[in-house]
CSV table of C-alpha atoms in Angstrom, one decimal:
chain,number,residue,atom,x,y,z
A,1,MET,CA,-0.2,-0.5,0.1
A,2,LYS,CA,1.4,3.1,-1.0
A,3,LYS,CA,1.5,6.3,1.3
A,4,ILE,CA,2.4,10.0,-0.2
A,5,PHE,CA,4.1,13.1,2.8
A,6,LEU,CA,3.2,16.4,2.4
A,7,HIS,CA,5.4,19.2,4.3
A,8,CYS,CA,2.7,21.8,6.3
A,9,ILE,CA,4.0,25.4,7.5
A,10,THR,CA,2.4,27.3,9.9
A,11,ILE,CA,1.0,30.2,8.9
A,12,VAL,CA,0.9,33.7,11.0
A,13,LEU,CA,-2.5,35.6,11.1
A,14,PHE,CA,-2.1,39.1,11.8
A,15,ALA,CA,-5.3,40.8,13.6
A,16,SER,CA,-6.1,44.8,14.3
A,17,PHE,CA,-7.7,45.7,17.6
A,18,SER,CA,-11.1,45.5,16.0
A,19,GLY,CA,-10.3,41.9,15.1
A,20,ILE,CA,-9.8,42.3,11.4
A,21,ILE,CA,-7.7,38.9,10.3
A,22,TYR,CA,-5.4,39.0,7.4
A,23,ALA,CA,-4.6,35.4,6.5
A,24,GLN,CA,-1.7,33.8,3.9
A,25,ASN,CA,-2.3,29.9,3.0
A,26,PRO,CA,-0.2,28.7,0.5
A,27,VAL,CA,0.1,25.0,-0.4
A,28,TYR,CA,3.0,23.2,-0.6
A,29,THR,CA,4.1,19.8,-1.6
A,30,ASP,CA,7.3,17.8,-1.8
A,31,TYR,CA,6.7,18.8,-5.4
A,32,MET,CA,7.1,22.1,-5.4
A,33,GLU,CA,10.5,23.9,-5.6
A,34,GLY,CA,10.7,25.6,-1.9
A,35,GLU,CA,10.6,28.8,-3.3
A,36,TYR,CA,9.3,29.6,0.3
A,37,GLN,CA,11.1,29.2,3.5
A,38,MET,CA,9.2,26.5,5.3
A,39,GLU,CA,8.8,26.4,9.1
A,40,ASN,CA,8.3,24.2,12.0
A,41,ALA,CA,8.0,21.6,9.1
A,42,GLN,CA,6.0,18.3,9.3
A,43,TYR,CA,4.8,15.1,7.7
A,44,VAL,CA,1.3,14.2,7.5
A,45,GLU,CA,0.7,10.8,6.7
A,46,GLN,CA,-2.4,8.9,4.4
A,47,ASP,CA,-3.0,5.9,2.9
A,48,THR,CA,-4.3,6.2,-0.4
A,49,ILE,CA,-6.7,3.1,0.0
A,50,ASP,CA,-9.2,5.7,1.8
A,51,THR,CA,-10.6,7.5,-0.8
A,52,GLU,CA,-14.6,8.8,-1.2
A,53,PRO,CA,-16.4,5.7,-3.2
A,54,THR,CA,-17.7,8.8,-6.1
A,55,ILE,CA,-13.8,8.0,-6.9
A,56,ASP,CA,-12.0,5.8,-9.3
A,57,ARG,CA,-10.0,4.3,-7.3
A,58,SER,CA,-8.2,2.7,-10.6
A,59,VAL,CA,-6.9,5.9,-11.7
A,60,ILE,CA,-5.9,7.6,-8.1
A,61,LEU,CA,-2.5,9.0,-8.2
A,62,GLN,CA,-0.4,6.4,-6.1
A,63,THR,CA,3.3,6.2,-7.3
A,64,SER,CA,6.1,8.6,-7.3
A,65,GLY,CA,6.4,8.2,-10.8
A,66,VAL,CA,3.7,10.3,-11.9
A,67,VAL,CA,2.9,14.2,-12.2
A,68,PRO,CA,1.4,15.2,-9.3
A,69,PRO,CA,-1.8,17.6,-10.2
A,70,SER,CA,-1.1,21.2,-9.5
A,71,PHE,CA,-2.7,24.6,-9.2
A,72,ILE,CA,-2.6,26.4,-12.9
A,73,GLY,CA,0.0,29.3,-12.3
A,74,GLY,CA,2.0,27.8,-9.6
A,75,ASP,CA,2.7,28.2,-6.3
A,76,LYS,CA,2.1,32.3,-6.2
A,77,ALA,CA,-0.9,32.2,-8.2
A,78,MET,CA,-2.2,29.1,-5.2
A,79,PHE,CA,-0.9,31.7,-2.6
A,80,LYS,CA,-2.7,34.2,-3.9
A,81,PHE,CA,-5.8,33.0,-4.4
A,82,ILE,CA,-6.3,31.3,-0.6
A,83,ASP,CA,-5.5,34.5,0.6
A,84,SER,CA,-7.9,36.3,-1.2
A,85,VAL,CA,-10.9,34.1,-0.8
A,86,LEU,CA,-10.2,32.6,3.3
A,87,ILE,CA,-12.8,34.1,5.6
A,88,ILE,CA,-11.1,33.4,9.1
A,89,PRO,CA,-13.5,33.1,11.8
A,90,ASN,CA,-14.0,36.0,14.6
A,91,SER,CA,-13.2,33.3,17.0
A,92,ILE,CA,-9.3,33.1,16.1
A,93,VAL,CA,-8.8,36.2,18.0
A,94,GLU,CA,-11.8,36.1,20.0
A,95,ASN,CA,-11.0,33.1,22.1
A,96,ASN,CA,-7.0,33.1,21.0
A,97,ILE,CA,-7.4,29.8,18.9
A,98,SER,CA,-4.2,28.4,17.2
A,99,GLY,CA,-3.6,25.4,15.2
A,100,ARG,CA,-3.8,23.4,11.5
A,101,VAL,CA,-6.8,22.4,8.9
A,102,ILE,CA,-6.0,20.2,6.9
A,103,VAL,CA,-8.5,19.5,3.7
A,104,ARG,CA,-7.6,16.3,1.3
A,105,LEU,CA,-8.8,16.9,-2.2
A,106,PHE,CA,-9.4,15.1,-5.0
A,107,VAL,CA,-8.5,16.4,-9.0
A,108,ASP,CA,-9.9,14.6,-12.2
A,109,LYS,CA,-9.2,13.8,-15.3
A,110,ASN,CA,-10.4,17.6,-16.0
A,111,GLY,CA,-8.5,18.7,-13.6
A,112,LYS,CA,-11.6,19.8,-11.3
A,113,VAL,CA,-11.9,19.9,-7.5
A,114,GLN,CA,-13.6,16.9,-6.2
A,115,ASN,CA,-14.6,16.4,-2.8
A,116,PRO,CA,-13.1,18.2,-0.4
A,117,THR,CA,-12.9,16.7,3.2
A,118,ILE,CA,-11.0,17.3,6.4
A,119,GLN,CA,-8.5,15.9,6.8
A,120,GLN,CA,-7.0,16.9,10.4
A,121,SER,CA,-9.6,19.3,12.6
A,122,LEU,CA,-9.1,22.4,14.5
A,123,ASN,CA,-12.3,23.7,15.5
A,124,TYR,CA,-15.9,23.6,13.6
A,125,GLU,CA,-15.6,27.1,12.4
A,126,CYS,CA,-12.1,26.6,11.1
A,127,ASP,CA,-12.9,23.8,9.2
A,128,ASN,CA,-16.0,25.0,7.5
A,129,ALA,CA,-13.0,28.0,6.8
A,130,ALA,CA,-11.3,26.0,5.7
A,131,LEU,CA,-13.5,24.2,2.8
A,132,ASP,CA,-15.0,27.3,1.8
A,133,ALA,CA,-11.7,28.3,0.6
A,134,VAL,CA,-10.9,25.2,-1.0
A,135,ARG,CA,-14.3,25.1,-2.6
A,136,LYS,CA,-13.9,28.2,-4.5
A,137,MET,CA,-10.7,26.9,-5.9
A,138,PRO,CA,-10.7,26.8,-9.8
A,139,ALA,CA,-9.5,24.0,-12.3
A,140,TRP,CA,-6.4,22.5,-11.5
A,141,LYS,CA,-3.9,21.1,-13.9
A,142,PRO,CA,-4.7,17.3,-13.8
A,143,ALA,CA,-2.2,14.9,-12.5
A,144,GLN,CA,-0.5,12.8,-15.2
A,145,HIS,CA,0.8,9.5,-16.2
A,146,ASN,CA,2.4,8.0,-18.9
A,147,GLY,CA,0.9,11.5,-21.1
A,148,SER,CA,-2.4,10.8,-20.0
A,149,ASN,CA,-4.6,12.7,-17.4
A,150,VAL,CA,-5.4,10.7,-14.4
A,151,THR,CA,-7.0,11.3,-11.2
A,152,GLY,CA,-4.9,12.7,-8.0
A,153,PHE,CA,-5.4,14.1,-4.8
A,154,ALA,CA,-3.5,16.5,-3.0
A,155,PHE,CA,-3.5,17.8,0.8
A,156,VAL,CA,-4.1,21.9,1.5
A,157,PRO,CA,-3.1,22.9,5.5
A,158,VAL,CA,-4.6,26.0,7.0
A,159,SER,CA,-3.1,26.8,10.0
A,160,PHE,CA,-4.0,29.8,12.3
A,161,GLU,CA,-2.6,31.4,15.1
A,162,ALA,CA,-3.6,35.1,15.6
A,163,GLN,CA,-2.0,38.6,17.0
A,164,LYS,CA,-3.2,41.3,17.4
A,165,VAL,CA,-1.5,44.4,15.8
A,166,TYR,CA,-2.5,48.0,17.4
A,167,TYR,CA,-1.4,51.2,15.4
A,168,LYS,CA,-2.5,54.6,15.2
A,169,TYR,CA,-4.5,56.0,11.7
A,170,THR,CA,-5.2,59.7,10.9
A,171,PRO,CA,-7.1,59.8,8.4
A,172,SER,CA,-7.3,63.1,5.9
A,173,LYS,CA,-9.8,64.9,5.1
A,174,ALA,CA,-11.0,63.5,2.0
A,175,GLU,CA,-11.3,59.6,4.0
A,176,LEU,CA,-14.1,59.0,6.5
A,177,LEU,CA,-13.4,58.7,10.0
A,178,TYR,CA,-12.7,55.2,11.5
A,179,GLN,CA,-15.6,55.5,13.3
A,180,GLN,CA,-17.2,55.8,10.0
A,181,HIS,CA,-16.5,52.3,9.2
A,182,VAL,CA,-17.7,50.9,12.4
A,183,LEU,CA,-20.5,49.1,12.0
A,184,THR,CA,-21.4,47.7,15.8
A,185,ASN,CA,-23.0,49.1,18.3
A,186,LYS,CA,-25.1,51.3,15.6
A,187,LYS,CA,-28.8,51.3,14.5
A,188,TRP,CA,-29.1,50.5,10.6
A,189,LYS,CA,-31.9,51.7,9.0
A,190,LEU,CA,-33.0,50.0,6.3
A,191,ILE,CA,-33.7,52.8,3.6
A,192,GLU,CA,-32.9,51.4,0.3
A,193,ILE,CA,-33.2,47.7,-1.6
A,194,LYS,CA,-31.8,47.5,-4.9
A,195,ASN,CA,-30.7,51.5,-5.1
A,196,ASN,CA,-34.8,51.7,-5.2
A,197,PRO,CA,-36.2,54.0,-2.0
A,198,ILE,CA,-38.5,51.7,0.4
A,199,PRO,CA,-42.1,51.9,0.1
A,200,THR,CA,-43.8,54.5,2.8
A,201,ASN,CA,-46.5,52.0,3.6
A,202,ILE,CA,-44.5,49.8,4.9
A,203,ALA,CA,-45.3,48.0,8.6
A,204,GLU,CA,-42.2,49.3,10.6
A,205,GLN,CA,-38.9,50.8,10.3
A,206,PRO,CA,-36.8,47.3,9.1
A,207,TYR,CA,-33.5,47.8,10.8
A,208,PHE,CA,-30.8,45.8,13.0
A,209,VAL,CA,-28.1,46.2,15.6
A,210,MET,CA,-24.6,44.1,15.6
A,211,SER,CA,-23.8,44.0,19.0
A,212,LYS,CA,-22.2,40.9,21.7
A,213,ASP,CA,-24.3,39.3,24.3
A,214,LYS,CA,-23.1,38.5,27.7
A,215,LYS,CA,-21.1,35.7,26.5
A,216,ASN,CA,-19.1,37.9,24.2
A,217,ARG,CA,-21.1,36.1,21.2
A,218,ARG,CA,-21.5,38.3,17.8
A,219,ILE,CA,-24.8,38.8,17.4
A,220,VAL,CA,-28.0,40.9,15.2
A,221,GLU,CA,-31.3,41.6,16.6
A,222,GLY,CA,-33.6,43.7,14.6
A,223,ASN,CA,-36.9,44.0,12.2
A,224,ALA,CA,-37.8,42.9,8.8
A,225,SER,CA,-41.0,45.6,8.9
A,226,CYS,CA,-43.2,42.9,11.1
A,227,ALA,CA,-41.2,40.1,12.1
A,228,ALA,CA,-38.6,41.0,14.8
A,229,PHE,CA,-35.6,38.7,14.2
A,230,LYS,CA,-32.1,37.9,15.8
A,231,ALA,CA,-28.8,36.6,14.0
A,232,LYS,CA,-25.4,35.7,14.3
A,233,TYR,CA,-22.7,37.2,12.3
A,234,ASN,CA,-19.3,37.4,10.5
A,235,TRP,CA,-17.3,40.3,10.3
A,236,ASN,CA,-14.1,41.3,8.3
A,237,MET,CA,-13.0,45.0,8.0
A,238,ARG,CA,-10.5,44.7,6.2
A,239,ARG,CA,-11.8,42.5,3.1
A,240,TRP,CA,-15.1,43.8,3.7
A,241,ARG,CA,-17.0,41.2,4.2
A,242,ILE,CA,-20.0,40.5,6.3
A,243,SER,CA,-22.2,37.3,6.5
A,244,PHE,CA,-25.6,37.0,8.6
A,245,ASN,CA,-26.6,33.2,9.6
A,246,ASN,CA,-28.8,31.3,12.2
A,247,ILE,CA,-31.4,33.7,11.6
A,248,GLU,CA,-34.2,33.6,13.7
A,249,THR,CA,-37.9,35.5,13.1
A,250,ASN,CA,-40.6,36.2,16.2
A,251,ALA,CA,-43.1,35.9,13.8
A,252,LYS,CA,-46.4,38.5,14.3
A,253,LYS,CA,-49.7,39.6,12.4
A,254,CYS,CA,-49.5,42.4,10.8
A,255,THR,CA,-53.9,42.6,10.0
A,256,ASP,CA,-53.7,46.2,8.4
A,257,LYS,CA,-54.9,46.5,4.7
A,258,ASP,CA,-53.0,49.3,3.9
A,259,VAL,CA,-49.9,47.8,5.8
A,260,LEU,CA,-47.1,46.0,3.0
A,261,VAL,CA,-45.3,43.7,4.7
A,262,ILE,CA,-41.7,43.2,3.6
A,263,ASP,CA,-40.0,40.2,5.7
A,264,ASN,CA,-38.9,37.7,3.3
A,265,THR,CA,-37.5,40.2,1.0
A,266,VAL,CA,-35.6,41.7,3.5
A,267,LEU,CA,-34.7,38.5,5.1
A,268,THR,CA,-33.4,37.1,1.9
A,269,ILE,CA,-30.9,39.8,1.5
A,270,LEU,CA,-28.9,39.0,5.0
A,271,LYS,CA,-28.7,35.3,3.9
A,272,LYS,CA,-27.8,36.4,0.1
A,273,THR,CA,-24.6,39.1,1.9
A,274,THR,CA,-21.5,38.6,1.8
A,275,GLU,CA,-19.7,41.8,1.7
A,276,TYR,CA,-20.3,45.4,2.2
A,277,ARG,CA,-19.5,49.0,1.5
A,278,ILE,CA,-19.5,52.3,2.7
A,279,THR,CA,-20.5,55.5,0.8
A,280,GLU,CA,-18.9,58.7,1.2
A,281,ASP,CA,-22.2,59.8,3.2
A,282,GLY,CA,-21.0,56.6,5.8
A,283,TYR,CA,-24.5,54.8,4.9
A,284,LEU,CA,-24.4,51.1,4.7
A,285,LYS,CA,-24.2,49.3,1.3
A,286,ILE,CA,-24.4,45.0,1.8
A,287,GLY,CA,-24.9,42.8,-1.2
A,288,ARG,CA,-22.5,40.7,-2.8
A,289,GLU,CA,-19.5,40.3,-5.6
A,290,GLU,CA,-20.9,38.9,-9.3
A,291,LYS,CA,-18.6,38.7,-11.4
A,292,GLY,CA,-16.1,40.2,-9.9
A,293,VAL,CA,-17.9,43.3,-9.3
A,294,PHE,CA,-20.0,44.5,-6.0
A,295,VAL,CA,-23.7,44.4,-6.6
A,296,PRO,CA,-25.7,46.2,-3.8
A,297,LEU,CA,-28.6,44.4,-2.5
A,298,ALA,CA,-29.8,46.9,0.3
A,299,THR,CA,-28.3,50.2,1.9
A,300,PHE,CA,-28.9,51.9,5.4
A,301,GLU,CA,-28.5,54.9,7.1
A,302,PRO,CA,-26.8,54.6,10.0
A,303,GLU,CA,-28.7,56.1,13.9
A,304,ALA,CA,-27.2,56.2,17.3
A,305,LEU,CA,-28.5,54.0,19.9
A,306,LYS,CA,-30.6,55.0,22.3
A,307,SER,CA,-29.6,54.3,26.1
A,308,ASN,CA,-32.3,51.7,26.8
A,309,GLU,CA,-31.4,50.0,23.5
């Protein structure tokens, strides 16, 4: 039974005092040229017979004579891609978590990434972050044997270690103040949906507030027009990323026939959101990236919280 070995390195992630994470996650294998210095090298051993049932085992890379699959563009392209798509959980900074997730993936004859699974776990959030990044990978160059494409496999090690970096920042007159970029502890009132003003006859003003509860968990509370809701959020200021999950509603009936209820629209927007922007006026636009362009789904204006909120 053949076995393969993979070098893994420890990647240091940097976070600002607000919990921002900067990540660098290249992939190294025995076949790379060692262009980057490798520290704390360790080996991971995996039996090649332990594979998913959807993979044709007869063509899996098992011998040293096979040219392994590789990311198109080489090591630097892989480094850049993983760094650009990896969303680091806020728990890394909040809970001072350090460690490594190793993802095993298959590359089929056409170069498509298949069956990414956790080979070595860190925690639920980090595991999912690593899997999500791997699933977004474009096609690889397939493994080859005797000039023909074959199915091969590789491991993607993603190491997590957070350090806080404190810095001073003085904005120019043309720049927004740092506080305008902070999304927490503000009442964000919905004013536009897809760049169109919201209806004037809605049940209640839709809004949300991002904060932390007594257990230091990141929570969102708000109103979708008729129904109140609670959720959790992930926020990465450095990369303009935000997402809302575990949304729970407290539905109530709005019986007035002249009142428009837009609960489903508001909640769907929150579920679809992956990125955000702050306008020159300090408004918050949330949306998602489509073909490399940010597409806003909704616009909110900030309002200072009252003492009883």
